[in-house]
Amino acid sequence: MLYRRRKLDLPRGELDTPVLFPVRNIGKRSSDNTPTYVGTIPEFSAAMINARSIRNRDPMWQRISNGVTLREEMDVPEDTIVFADSGGFDFANEEVDTTPAKTLDTQRQLDADILGTVDIPLSRENRAAENQRRIDQSIEYALKASDHHDGKGLLFASVHGYDPETIRNNIQYLEKNGEFDGFALGSMVPIRTDYKKVTKLILSARNATDKHLHVYGLGGLVYQPLLLYLGVDSFDSSAFIRSAGNRNYLIPGFGGEELRNIEELDRLPCPCPVCGQKELDEIREDRTALTQHNLWALATELRRFRYVAESDRDVEEYLDLRFSGNKVTKRAYETAKQQMRRLT
Amino acid sequence: MSDAFTITDEQQDYSQYDLDANPFPYSPVPTEDPGIYCGQQHVSDKISSTVSSMLSTGKSKHLVVTGKYGNGKSHTLKYTRSLLRDRDDVIVGYVAQPGDGFLDIYHEFVYDLGFNRLQEFAYEFLASVARDVTDTNPIGASGMESLIDEGDVLLSEIVPEAIRRLSDVTKFADFARAIIHMVYEDTNLYAWQWLTAEGIRYEQRKEMEIHSALDDDTMGVRAFTALKNMLLELGYTGIFVFVDEFESIARLSPKDEQATLNSIRHLMDQNSSGLCMLFGCAPEVWQDVMSEYHAFSERIGEEVALKPLTSENLYELVRDYLDQERLSSAENEGIDPFSEEALDLILQTSQGNIRQVLSMCSRILDDAAESQENKITAAWVEDNI
Ligand SMILES: [Zn+2]
């Protein structure tokens, strides 16, 4: 097992890893209504935000330029740790409208603790030549960011590739030619249902560097235990918001359940501060409550894994059980286990 | 009987014959890398001149070695291959028999080169590109591989350029992509299967952006030519193809036989440089090919025939084999413990067939050692055959 515990030394203090960065859609027009979670769940004192959408949201950017802090805009304490992603995800379909220097400048103005480099995501549907070009471009952006980085906040180089050689090669190349505090693996979302491939790619990244490894976008209930098992140090997820939008109730150990399938229940099988007190009918009517519960579900998943790992229990036995309910995820985990065996 | 079998791991003792071991091959099948060639001078001369001419001028040249079954065609081809394999400027592939058509010849040839070799070519090609477009100077395949692993070069920088150049050199973009995919562990097995014409599923091809299927003789000729052009580009002098048991094309339908010969002819026409094909063929089948398919035989041009062994050939052959295991190197003990008459009898019994001669020598030497016979005479051979 590659699971590991570290500490990230950040401008706002230390952050224990592995850690989940809940995504805050601030700046995105549709979803400024993410409920406040900072402070409600102790280990989630961090957030992942999209630097580009904040910069492109005029009134908000004006205020920030005039001295209002990002944390004030987010309505969270000033010591909230922020991972500012460049917003490269949107470049899958849009023109790149920034430069590494401009993005760094935005990230600095947001007083971000962790800075992701500008990148252009890949798609499996792309021609290989197009993906090669994007990989090459992302590397160039990362190296430029390294040149411009003043050392305030940690700089994570975004890495993309759909085969282990490319990922290994990119990480080694970046190590040689730039200065980075960690690496962030992108482009996994479009291929997330190909568990075997995703597992392989993450393992190749994990083996290429001992530095902090973040995986973009795969922090949902199913992937979380797999990522922990593979030694990933951090991940982010918006699953708790998206699921709530779809009236989907996340249950640690099981996955998601549509609320309409369990209408007869009075009480939900979760002792979190939301479900512990409220009845199902109340939660159904209250999207914020559902979102908060879903976040608790992600926290529970993480806590359980840590508990198993710390308490000398057999992690693989736990995961055997954890994944036994679903054929697809079970196979994914079995694959990960095999690939791990081959490594050690 | 309780002692019908005596099974022991004790080594038979040949020291009474001043031998360390029995030098003759037990199995009549030619060994993969024969250390001895006691063939016939006119044959080795002809092969040498064909091979040397290709090596020195770079111009393609081909040869047919005819001989009856057991006269040493395979041995001759394999011995020549073992000599050529020591040179690092040529590529040699052995095809045990032509199969059902040219695609089978192509398949066997690439298979004989092997997965690792093909992967090395891919790295060598990437190395040539890396030397041009980066500051690095990778030496050979392994040098290139470690530059990639260590992150000294960026794959996404050199791969598109490598595919572009290799497509240019080979005029076969799918081939170029397949070769480059040999360096990716996720796809190298599919790439290998495509390159060996084993056939892969459409989705697997799609992942490598390979549009065509390598599944008929025409594509086989195209791929073969592409492979050769790539190797010449990499600085190799040429590519040697040894096709053994060529007589087996006679069992194909006339249509398939003609198609096979036509494909080989096309291959030769498209490769006027850097290609040397050596065929081993039974004389009667070669006669038919010569008379019926002029276009083909014209291009081969040269033929050399292996004759059955003579007594003198045999003495020489046996002496060379015995010399391999002699304990005292100073003395020349000739064909001892065999007498000339004994060898004559063996030759006669085996009708000049080298394979049979060698396996008889092996068995007789074992028997003689076991019964502590000092000298192997004709009479003793007669009693013990
Ligand atoms: Zn709950």
PDB file of N, CA and C in Angstrom, chain A residues 251-314:
ATOM      1  N   ILE A 251     -23.875   8.058   0.523  1.00  0.00           N
ATOM      2  CA  ILE A 251     -23.784   7.252   1.745  1.00  0.00           C
ATOM      3  C   ILE A 251     -22.417   6.588   1.797  1.00  0.00           C
ATOM      4  N   PRO A 252     -21.615   6.956   2.779  1.00  0.00           N
ATOM      5  CA  PRO A 252     -20.265   6.379   2.854  1.00  0.00           C
ATOM      6  C   PRO A 252     -20.351   4.855   2.843  1.00  0.00           C
ATOM      7  N   GLY A 253     -19.509   4.253   2.035  1.00  0.00           N
ATOM      8  CA  GLY A 253     -19.510   2.800   1.981  1.00  0.00           C
ATOM      9  C   GLY A 253     -20.466   2.249   0.956  1.00  0.00           C
ATOM     10  N   PHE A 254     -21.390   3.072   0.471  1.00  0.00           N
ATOM     11  CA  PHE A 254     -22.358   2.565  -0.500  1.00  0.00           C
ATOM     12  C   PHE A 254     -22.313   3.319  -1.831  1.00  0.00           C
ATOM     13  N   GLY A 255     -22.120   4.632  -1.772  1.00  0.00           N
ATOM     14  CA  GLY A 255     -22.198   5.416  -2.994  1.00  0.00           C
ATOM     15  C   GLY A 255     -23.366   6.364  -2.895  1.00  0.00           C
ATOM     16  N   GLY A 256     -23.999   6.631  -4.024  1.00  0.00           N
ATOM     17  CA  GLY A 256     -25.110   7.588  -4.015  1.00  0.00           C
ATOM     18  C   GLY A 256     -26.457   6.884  -4.115  1.00  0.00           C
ATOM     19  N   GLU A 257     -27.457   7.532  -3.553  1.00  0.00           N
ATOM     20  CA  GLU A 257     -28.816   6.988  -3.656  1.00  0.00           C
ATOM     21  C   GLU A 257     -29.754   8.143  -3.964  1.00  0.00           C
ATOM     22  N   GLU A 258     -30.592   7.971  -4.971  1.00  0.00           N
ATOM     23  CA  GLU A 258     -31.557   9.032  -5.250  1.00  0.00           C
ATOM     24  C   GLU A 258     -32.616   9.035  -4.163  1.00  0.00           C
ATOM     25  N   LEU A 259     -32.884  10.246  -3.704  1.00  0.00           N
ATOM     26  CA  LEU A 259     -33.798  10.352  -2.565  1.00  0.00           C
ATOM     27  C   LEU A 259     -35.168   9.734  -2.862  1.00  0.00           C
ATOM     28  N   ARG A 260     -35.579   9.800  -4.140  1.00  0.00           N
ATOM     29  CA  ARG A 260     -36.924   9.294  -4.422  1.00  0.00           C
ATOM     30  C   ARG A 260     -37.022   7.775  -4.257  1.00  0.00           C
ATOM     31  N   ASN A 261     -35.852   7.126  -4.184  1.00  0.00           N
ATOM     32  CA  ASN A 261     -35.890   5.666  -3.976  1.00  0.00           C
ATOM     33  C   ASN A 261     -36.087   5.289  -2.512  1.00  0.00           C
ATOM     34  N   ILE A 262     -35.920   6.265  -1.627  1.00  0.00           N
ATOM     35  CA  ILE A 262     -36.014   5.921  -0.199  1.00  0.00           C
ATOM     36  C   ILE A 262     -37.040   6.800   0.506  1.00  0.00           C
ATOM     37  N   GLU A 263     -38.109   7.108  -0.209  1.00  0.00           N
ATOM     38  CA  GLU A 263     -39.105   8.037   0.313  1.00  0.00           C
ATOM     39  C   GLU A 263     -39.767   7.592   1.622  1.00  0.00           C
ATOM     40  N   GLU A 264     -39.847   6.293   1.814  1.00  0.00           N
ATOM     41  CA  GLU A 264     -40.569   5.781   2.984  1.00  0.00           C
ATOM     42  C   GLU A 264     -39.815   5.992   4.298  1.00  0.00           C
ATOM     43  N   LEU A 265     -38.492   6.237   4.176  1.00  0.00           N
ATOM     44  CA  LEU A 265     -37.695   6.354   5.406  1.00  0.00           C
ATOM     45  C   LEU A 265     -38.006   7.642   6.180  1.00  0.00           C
ATOM     46  N   ASP A 266     -37.948   7.555   7.508  1.00  0.00           N
ATOM     47  CA  ASP A 266     -38.047   8.776   8.312  1.00  0.00           C
ATOM     48  C   ASP A 266     -36.659   9.329   8.586  1.00  0.00           C
ATOM     49  N   ARG A 267     -35.768   8.394   8.994  1.00  0.00           N
ATOM     50  CA  ARG A 267     -34.425   8.816   9.393  1.00  0.00           C
ATOM     51  C   ARG A 267     -33.392   8.200   8.455  1.00  0.00           C
ATOM     52  N   LEU A 268     -32.349   8.949   8.190  1.00  0.00           N
ATOM     53  CA  LEU A 268     -31.315   8.489   7.267  1.00  0.00           C
ATOM     54  C   LEU A 268     -30.188   7.810   8.039  1.00  0.00           C
ATOM     55  N   PRO A 269     -29.457   6.908   7.374  1.00  0.00           N
ATOM     56  CA  PRO A 269     -28.467   6.080   8.076  1.00  0.00           C
ATOM     57  C   PRO A 269     -27.163   6.816   8.292  1.00  0.00           C
ATOM     58  N   CYS A 270     -27.204   8.020   8.772  1.00  0.00           N
ATOM     59  CA  CYS A 270     -25.996   8.810   8.914  1.00  0.00           C
ATOM     60  C   CYS A 270     -26.105   9.657  10.168  1.00  0.00           C
ATOM     61  N   PRO A 271     -25.071   9.640  10.986  1.00  0.00           N
ATOM     62  CA  PRO A 271     -25.144  10.397  12.238  1.00  0.00           C
ATOM     63  C   PRO A 271     -24.572  11.808  12.118  1.00  0.00           C
ATOM     64  N   CYS A 272     -24.396  12.326  10.911  1.00  0.00           N
ATOM     65  CA  CYS A 272     -23.790  13.645  10.768  1.00  0.00           C
ATOM     66  C   CYS A 272     -24.709  14.711  11.375  1.00  0.00           C
ATOM     67  N   PRO A 273     -24.196  15.913  11.610  1.00  0.00           N
ATOM     68  CA  PRO A 273     -25.001  16.948  12.273  1.00  0.00           C
ATOM     69  C   PRO A 273     -26.296  17.250  11.515  1.00  0.00           C
ATOM     70  N   VAL A 274     -26.303  16.973  10.224  1.00  0.00           N
ATOM     71  CA  VAL A 274     -27.525  17.228   9.459  1.00  0.00           C
ATOM     72  C   VAL A 274     -28.523  16.078   9.670  1.00  0.00           C
ATOM     73  N   CYS A 275     -28.110  14.874   9.289  1.00  0.00           N
ATOM     74  CA  CYS A 275     -29.025  13.731   9.322  1.00  0.00           C
ATOM     75  C   CYS A 275     -29.340  13.296  10.749  1.00  0.00           C
ATOM     76  N   GLY A 276     -28.385  13.555  11.659  1.00  0.00           N
ATOM     77  CA  GLY A 276     -28.591  13.133  13.037  1.00  0.00           C
ATOM     78  C   GLY A 276     -29.827  13.785  13.655  1.00  0.00           C
ATOM     79  N   GLN A 277     -30.116  14.998  13.233  1.00  0.00           N
ATOM     80  CA  GLN A 277     -31.217  15.744  13.841  1.00  0.00           C
ATOM     81  C   GLN A 277     -32.464  15.808  12.957  1.00  0.00           C
ATOM     82  N   LYS A 278     -32.228  15.859  11.635  1.00  0.00           N
ATOM     83  CA  LYS A 278     -33.364  16.124  10.761  1.00  0.00           C
ATOM     84  C   LYS A 278     -33.971  14.846  10.179  1.00  0.00           C
ATOM     85  N   GLU A 279     -35.233  14.937   9.862  1.00  0.00           N
ATOM     86  CA  GLU A 279     -35.885  13.816   9.192  1.00  0.00           C
ATOM     87  C   GLU A 279     -35.701  13.951   7.690  1.00  0.00           C
ATOM     88  N   LEU A 280     -35.881  12.852   6.991  1.00  0.00           N
ATOM     89  CA  LEU A 280     -35.683  12.825   5.541  1.00  0.00           C
ATOM     90  C   LEU A 280     -36.503  13.912   4.842  1.00  0.00           C
ATOM     91  N   ASP A 281     -37.746  14.100   5.269  1.00  0.00           N
ATOM     92  CA  ASP A 281     -38.610  15.092   4.631  1.00  0.00           C
ATOM     93  C   ASP A 281     -37.997  16.495   4.664  1.00  0.00           C
ATOM     94  N   GLU A 282     -37.393  16.814   5.812  1.00  0.00           N
ATOM     95  CA  GLU A 282     -36.770  18.131   5.952  1.00  0.00           C
ATOM     96  C   GLU A 282     -35.575  18.270   5.017  1.00  0.00           C
ATOM     97  N   ILE A 283     -34.789  17.209   4.964  1.00  0.00           N
ATOM     98  CA  ILE A 283     -33.570  17.268   4.147  1.00  0.00           C
ATOM     99  C   ILE A 283     -33.933  17.379   2.667  1.00  0.00           C
ATOM    100  N   ARG A 284     -34.982  16.672   2.303  1.00  0.00           N
ATOM    101  CA  ARG A 284     -35.401  16.715   0.913  1.00  0.00           C
ATOM    102  C   ARG A 284     -35.743  18.138   0.471  1.00  0.00           C
ATOM    103  N   GLU A 285     -36.319  18.867   1.356  1.00  0.00           N
ATOM    104  CA  GLU A 285     -36.743  20.231   1.029  1.00  0.00           C
ATOM    105  C   GLU A 285     -35.589  21.223   1.091  1.00  0.00           C
ATOM    106  N   ASP A 286     -34.472  20.827   1.663  1.00  0.00           N
ATOM    107  CA  ASP A 286     -33.406  21.778   1.967  1.00  0.00           C
ATOM    108  C   ASP A 286     -32.114  21.369   1.249  1.00  0.00           C
ATOM    109  N   ARG A 287     -31.876  21.984   0.112  1.00  0.00           N
ATOM    110  CA  ARG A 287     -30.729  21.588  -0.701  1.00  0.00           C
ATOM    111  C   ARG A 287     -29.407  21.844   0.031  1.00  0.00           C
ATOM    112  N   THR A 288     -29.367  22.899   0.800  1.00  0.00           N
ATOM    113  CA  THR A 288     -28.160  23.198   1.556  1.00  0.00           C
ATOM    114  C   THR A 288     -27.857  22.082   2.554  1.00  0.00           C
ATOM    115  N   ALA A 289     -28.901  21.595   3.214  1.00  0.00           N
ATOM    116  CA  ALA A 289     -28.705  20.504   4.162  1.00  0.00           C
ATOM    117  C   ALA A 289     -28.177  19.261   3.453  1.00  0.00           C
ATOM    118  N   LEU A 290     -28.746  18.996   2.296  1.00  0.00           N
ATOM    119  CA  LEU A 290     -28.315  17.815   1.533  1.00  0.00           C
ATOM    120  C   LEU A 290     -26.855  17.960   1.111  1.00  0.00           C
ATOM    121  N   THR A 291     -26.490  19.170   0.648  1.00  0.00           N
ATOM    122  CA  THR A 291     -25.109  19.410   0.249  1.00  0.00           C
ATOM    123  C   THR A 291     -24.172  19.219   1.446  1.00  0.00           C
ATOM    124  N   GLN A 292     -24.606  19.751   2.582  1.00  0.00           N
ATOM    125  CA  GLN A 292     -23.745  19.616   3.767  1.00  0.00           C
ATOM    126  C   GLN A 292     -23.597  18.159   4.190  1.00  0.00           C
ATOM    127  N   HIS A 293     -24.694  17.448   4.131  1.00  0.00           N
ATOM    128  CA  HIS A 293     -24.579  16.021   4.460  1.00  0.00           C
ATOM    129  C   HIS A 293     -23.607  15.329   3.498  1.00  0.00           C
ATOM    130  N   ASN A 294     -23.774  15.623   2.194  1.00  0.00           N
ATOM    131  CA  ASN A 294     -22.918  14.963   1.206  1.00  0.00           C
ATOM    132  C   ASN A 294     -21.442  15.230   1.480  1.00  0.00           C
ATOM    133  N   LEU A 295     -21.148  16.418   1.937  1.00  0.00           N
ATOM    134  CA  LEU A 295     -19.773  16.728   2.281  1.00  0.00           C
ATOM    135  C   LEU A 295     -19.331  15.912   3.503  1.00  0.00           C
ATOM    136  N   TRP A 296     -20.279  15.768   4.440  1.00  0.00           N
ATOM    137  CA  TRP A 296     -19.978  14.911   5.592  1.00  0.00           C
ATOM    138  C   TRP A 296     -19.692  13.475   5.148  1.00  0.00           C
ATOM    139  N   ALA A 297     -20.404  13.048   4.124  1.00  0.00           N
ATOM    140  CA  ALA A 297     -20.189  11.686   3.614  1.00  0.00           C
ATOM    141  C   ALA A 297     -18.760  11.530   3.100  1.00  0.00           C
ATOM    142  N   LEU A 298     -18.280  12.559   2.376  1.00  0.00           N
ATOM    143  CA  LEU A 298     -16.901  12.522   1.887  1.00  0.00           C
ATOM    144  C   LEU A 298     -15.917  12.524   3.063  1.00  0.00           C
ATOM    145  N   ALA A 299     -16.242  13.323   4.078  1.00  0.00           N
ATOM    146  CA  ALA A 299     -15.360  13.377   5.243  1.00  0.00           C
ATOM    147  C   ALA A 299     -15.325  12.028   5.953  1.00  0.00           C
ATOM    148  N   THR A 300     -16.489  11.408   6.054  1.00  0.00           N
ATOM    149  CA  THR A 300     -16.560  10.111   6.721  1.00  0.00           C
ATOM    150  C   THR A 300     -15.726   9.059   6.002  1.00  0.00           C
ATOM    151  N   GLU A 301     -15.823   9.081   4.698  1.00  0.00           N
ATOM    152  CA  GLU A 301     -15.055   8.130   3.888  1.00  0.00           C
ATOM    153  C   GLU A 301     -13.563   8.285   4.195  1.00  0.00           C
ATOM    154  N   LEU A 302     -13.113   9.521   4.230  1.00  0.00           N
ATOM    155  CA  LEU A 302     -11.708   9.817   4.503  1.00  0.00           C
ATOM    156  C   LEU A 302     -11.332   9.400   5.932  1.00  0.00           C
ATOM    157  N   ARG A 303     -12.217   9.732   6.878  1.00  0.00           N
ATOM    158  CA  ARG A 303     -11.930   9.381   8.273  1.00  0.00           C
ATOM    159  C   ARG A 303     -11.849   7.869   8.455  1.00  0.00           C
ATOM    160  N   ARG A 304     -12.743   7.162   7.795  1.00  0.00           N
ATOM    161  CA  ARG A 304     -12.727   5.706   7.930  1.00  0.00           C
ATOM    162  C   ARG A 304     -11.419   5.113   7.445  1.00  0.00           C
ATOM    163  N   PHE A 305     -11.005   5.587   6.284  1.00  0.00           N
ATOM    164  CA  PHE A 305      -9.763   5.054   5.724  1.00  0.00           C
ATOM    165  C   PHE A 305      -8.601   5.319   6.677  1.00  0.00           C
ATOM    166  N   ARG A 306      -8.544   6.538   7.198  1.00  0.00           N
ATOM    167  CA  ARG A 306      -7.467   6.881   8.131  1.00  0.00           C
ATOM    168  C   ARG A 306      -7.534   6.006   9.367  1.00  0.00           C
ATOM    169  N   TYR A 307      -8.746   5.785   9.834  1.00  0.00           N
ATOM    170  CA  TYR A 307      -8.926   4.971  11.027  1.00  0.00           C
ATOM    171  C   TYR A 307      -8.405   3.557  10.789  1.00  0.00           C
ATOM    172  N   VAL A 308      -8.789   2.998   9.653  1.00  0.00           N
ATOM    173  CA  VAL A 308      -8.334   1.638   9.340  1.00  0.00           C
ATOM    174  C   VAL A 308      -6.808   1.599   9.256  1.00  0.00           C
ATOM    175  N   ALA A 309      -6.244   2.596   8.552  1.00  0.00           N
ATOM    176  CA  ALA A 309      -4.794   2.605   8.363  1.00  0.00           C
ATOM    177  C   ALA A 309      -4.052   2.798   9.688  1.00  0.00           C
ATOM    178  N   GLU A 310      -4.592   3.665  10.561  1.00  0.00           N
ATOM    179  CA  GLU A 310      -3.902   3.947  11.825  1.00  0.00           C
ATOM    180  C   GLU A 310      -4.045   2.819  12.826  1.00  0.00           C
ATOM    181  N   SER A 311      -5.142   2.082  12.730  1.00  0.00           N
ATOM    182  CA  SER A 311      -5.456   1.135  13.802  1.00  0.00           C
ATOM    183  C   SER A 311      -4.925  -0.256  13.507  1.00  0.00           C
ATOM    184  N   ASP A 312      -3.921  -0.324  12.615  1.00  0.00           N
ATOM    185  CA  ASP A 312      -3.304  -1.633  12.394  1.00  0.00           C
ATOM    186  C   ASP A 312      -4.248  -2.645  11.777  1.00  0.00           C
ATOM    187  N   ARG A 313      -5.363  -2.177  11.259  1.00  0.00           N
ATOM    188  CA  ARG A 313      -6.234  -3.108  10.558  1.00  0.00           C
ATOM    189  C   ARG A 313      -5.704  -3.272   9.137  1.00  0.00           C
ATOM    190  N   ASP A 314      -6.145  -4.332   8.494  1.00  0.00           N
ATOM    191  CA  ASP A 314      -5.668  -4.597   7.146  1.00  0.00           C
ATOM    192  C   ASP A 314      -6.451  -3.737   6.149  1.00  0.00           C
TER     193      ASP A 314
END
